[in-house]
mmCIF file of C-alpha atoms in Angstrom:
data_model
loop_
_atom_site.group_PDB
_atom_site.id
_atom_site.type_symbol
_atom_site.label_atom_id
_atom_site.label_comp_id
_atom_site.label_asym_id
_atom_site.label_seq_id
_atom_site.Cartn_x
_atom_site.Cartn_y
_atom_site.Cartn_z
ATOM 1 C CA UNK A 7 -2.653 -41.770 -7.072
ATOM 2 C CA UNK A 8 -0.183 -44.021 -8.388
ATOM 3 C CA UNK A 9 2.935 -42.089 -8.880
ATOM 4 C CA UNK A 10 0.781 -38.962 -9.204
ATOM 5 C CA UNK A 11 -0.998 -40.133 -12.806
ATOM 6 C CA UNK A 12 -4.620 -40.882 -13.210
ATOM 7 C CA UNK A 13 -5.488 -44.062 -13.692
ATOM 8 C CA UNK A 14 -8.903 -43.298 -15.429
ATOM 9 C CA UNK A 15 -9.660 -43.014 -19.073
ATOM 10 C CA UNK A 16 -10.761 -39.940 -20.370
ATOM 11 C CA UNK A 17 -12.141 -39.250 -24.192
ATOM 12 C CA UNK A 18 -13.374 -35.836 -24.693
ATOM 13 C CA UNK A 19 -12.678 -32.845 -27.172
ATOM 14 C CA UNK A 20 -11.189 -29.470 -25.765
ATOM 15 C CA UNK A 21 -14.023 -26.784 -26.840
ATOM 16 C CA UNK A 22 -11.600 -23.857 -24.990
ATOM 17 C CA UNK A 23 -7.851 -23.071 -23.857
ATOM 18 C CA UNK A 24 -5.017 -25.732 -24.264
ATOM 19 C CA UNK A 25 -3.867 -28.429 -21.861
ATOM 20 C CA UNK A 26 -0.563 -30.628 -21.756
ATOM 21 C CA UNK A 27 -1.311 -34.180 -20.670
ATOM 22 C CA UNK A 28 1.849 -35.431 -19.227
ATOM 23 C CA UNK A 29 2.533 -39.308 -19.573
ATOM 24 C CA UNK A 30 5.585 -41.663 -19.017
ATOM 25 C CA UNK A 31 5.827 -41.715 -22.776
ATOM 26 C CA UNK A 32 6.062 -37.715 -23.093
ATOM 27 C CA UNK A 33 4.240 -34.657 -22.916
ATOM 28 C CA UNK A 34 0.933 -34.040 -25.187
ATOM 29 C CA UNK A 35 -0.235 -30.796 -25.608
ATOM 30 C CA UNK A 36 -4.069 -30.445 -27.257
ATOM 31 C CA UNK A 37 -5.600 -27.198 -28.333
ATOM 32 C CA UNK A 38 -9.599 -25.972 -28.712
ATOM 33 C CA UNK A 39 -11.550 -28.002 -31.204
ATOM 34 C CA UNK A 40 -9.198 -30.627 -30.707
ATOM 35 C CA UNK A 41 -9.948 -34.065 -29.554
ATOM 36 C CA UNK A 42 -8.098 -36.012 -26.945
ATOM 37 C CA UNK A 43 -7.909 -39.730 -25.401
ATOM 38 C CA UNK A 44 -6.003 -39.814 -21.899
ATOM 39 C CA UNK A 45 -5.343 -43.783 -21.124
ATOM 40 C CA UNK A 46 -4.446 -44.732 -17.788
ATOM 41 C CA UNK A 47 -1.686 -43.084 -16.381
ATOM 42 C CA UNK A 48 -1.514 -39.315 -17.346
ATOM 43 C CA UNK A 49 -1.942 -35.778 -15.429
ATOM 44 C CA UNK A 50 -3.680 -33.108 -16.954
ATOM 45 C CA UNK A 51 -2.486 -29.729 -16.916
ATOM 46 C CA UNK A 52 -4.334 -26.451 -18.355
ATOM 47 C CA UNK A 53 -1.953 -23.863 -19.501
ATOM 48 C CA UNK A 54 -4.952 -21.396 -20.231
ATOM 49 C CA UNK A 55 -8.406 -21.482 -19.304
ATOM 50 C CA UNK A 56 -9.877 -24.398 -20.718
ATOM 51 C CA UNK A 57 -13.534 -26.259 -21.245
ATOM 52 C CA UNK A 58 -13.966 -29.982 -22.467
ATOM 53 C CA UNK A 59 -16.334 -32.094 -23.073
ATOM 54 C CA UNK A 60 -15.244 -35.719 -21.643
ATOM 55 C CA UNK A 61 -16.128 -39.033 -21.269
ATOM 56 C CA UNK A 62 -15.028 -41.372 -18.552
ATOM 57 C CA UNK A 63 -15.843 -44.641 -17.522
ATOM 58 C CA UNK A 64 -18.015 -43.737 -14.366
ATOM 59 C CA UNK A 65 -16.876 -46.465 -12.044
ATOM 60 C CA UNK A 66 -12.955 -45.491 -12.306
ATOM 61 C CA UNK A 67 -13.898 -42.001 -12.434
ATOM 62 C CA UNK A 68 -15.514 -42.357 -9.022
ATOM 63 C CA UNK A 69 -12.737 -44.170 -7.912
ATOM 64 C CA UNK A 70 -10.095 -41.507 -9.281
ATOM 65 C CA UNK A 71 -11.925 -38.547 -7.726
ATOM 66 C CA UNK A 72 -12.387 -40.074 -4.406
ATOM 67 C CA UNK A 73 -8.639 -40.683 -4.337
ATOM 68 C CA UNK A 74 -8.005 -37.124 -5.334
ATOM 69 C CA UNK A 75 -10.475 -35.819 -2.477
ATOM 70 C CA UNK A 76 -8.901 -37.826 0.145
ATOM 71 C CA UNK A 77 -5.178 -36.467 -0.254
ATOM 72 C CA UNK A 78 -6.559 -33.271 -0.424
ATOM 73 C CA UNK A 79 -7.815 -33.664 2.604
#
């Protein structure tokens, strides 16, 4: 992916664990019961084990995963 960031939106809340969201602007960390908005251009990382509830638009999801499963490879 473009300099290793998503390019997808994500809206979700984080039901379990805590994650750091790492962006050009800076690092966001979110903790359970928290809600979160990742805009274009940010890579997730769980610190902990972690559940969410998210929303994506499905189109650039698609599009984001199948870029993820072809450099894994």
């Amino acid at each position: 992916m473009p300099n290793d960031l998503c390019q997808c939106s994500h809206w979700g809340v984080l039901t379990k664990g805590r994650i750091k969201v790492r962006t050009k602007q800076g690092d966001e960390t979110h903790e359970a019961t928290q809600t979160f908005c990742g805009a274009p251009g940010h890579a997730p990382e769980a610190l902990e084990v972690s559940e969410c509830v998210e929303f994506s638009p499905t189109k650039e999801l698609h599009e984001a995963l199948d870029r993820v499963k072809a450099q894994s490879g």
